[in-house]
Coordinates of C-alpha atoms in Angstrom, one line a residue:
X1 CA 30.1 29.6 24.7
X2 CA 29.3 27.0 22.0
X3 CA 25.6 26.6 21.5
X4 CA 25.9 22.8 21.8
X5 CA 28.0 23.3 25.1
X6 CA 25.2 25.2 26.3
X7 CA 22.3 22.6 25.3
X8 CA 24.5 19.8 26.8
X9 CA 24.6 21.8 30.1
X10 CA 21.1 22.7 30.8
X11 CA 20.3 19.0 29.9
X12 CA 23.0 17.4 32.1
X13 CA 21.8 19.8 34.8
X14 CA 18.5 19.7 34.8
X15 CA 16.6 18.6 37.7
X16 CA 13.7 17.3 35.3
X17 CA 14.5 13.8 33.7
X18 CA 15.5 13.8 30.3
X19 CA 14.7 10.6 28.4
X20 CA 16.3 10.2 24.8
X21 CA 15.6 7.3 23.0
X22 CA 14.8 5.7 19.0
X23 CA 11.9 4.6 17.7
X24 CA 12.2 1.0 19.0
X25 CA 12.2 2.8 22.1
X26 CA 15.7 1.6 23.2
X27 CA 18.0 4.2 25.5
X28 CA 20.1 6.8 23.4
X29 CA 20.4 8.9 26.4
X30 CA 19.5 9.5 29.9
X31 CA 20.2 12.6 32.0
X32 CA 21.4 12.5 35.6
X33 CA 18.0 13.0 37.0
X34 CA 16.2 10.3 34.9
X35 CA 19.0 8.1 35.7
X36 CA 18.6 9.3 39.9
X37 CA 15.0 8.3 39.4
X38 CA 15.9 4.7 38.5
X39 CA 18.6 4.5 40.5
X40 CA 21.0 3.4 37.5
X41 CA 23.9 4.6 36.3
X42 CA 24.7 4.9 32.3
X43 CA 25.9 1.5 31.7
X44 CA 22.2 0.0 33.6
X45 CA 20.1 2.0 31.3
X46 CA 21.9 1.2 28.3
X47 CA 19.9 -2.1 27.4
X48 CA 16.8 -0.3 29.1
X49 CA 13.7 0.4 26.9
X50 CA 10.7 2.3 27.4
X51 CA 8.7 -0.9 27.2
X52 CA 10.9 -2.2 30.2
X53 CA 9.2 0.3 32.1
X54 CA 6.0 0.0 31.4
X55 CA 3.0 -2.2 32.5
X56 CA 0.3 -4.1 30.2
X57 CA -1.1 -1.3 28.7
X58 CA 1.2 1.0 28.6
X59 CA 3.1 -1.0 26.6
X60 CA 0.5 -1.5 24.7
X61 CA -0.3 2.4 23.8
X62 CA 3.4 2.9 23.7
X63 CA 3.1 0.6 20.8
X64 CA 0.8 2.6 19.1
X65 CA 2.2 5.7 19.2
X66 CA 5.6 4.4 18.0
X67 CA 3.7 2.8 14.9
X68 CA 2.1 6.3 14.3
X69 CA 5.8 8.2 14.2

């Protein structure tokens, strides 16, 4: 089995949600269980940012952190 193959399996499988995304926080990828937790399918979570999510201050230490990467 290809490495990659195998990485793309325990991710897709995973029962823990798996959140990929850039550094303006915008969705690159969401597993099946992250997506189960929002109850979205691909195409919902594809305009979906980590600062969608998030309340006040969250957003706001979300914000920093980004700024620090």
């Amino acid at each position: 089995m290809e490495l990659a193959t195998l990485y793309r399996d325990i991710v897709e499988t995973s029962p823990d949600a798996i959140w990929v995304f850039d550094l303006e926080g915008r969705t690159l990828y969401a597993n099946p269980a992250l997506r189960a937790l929002f109850g979205a399918e691909d195409i919902d979570l594809a305009g979906l940012t980590v600062s969608d999510t998030l309340d006040e201050v969250g957003r706001q230490q979300f914000a920093e952190h980004l700024a620090r990467l």
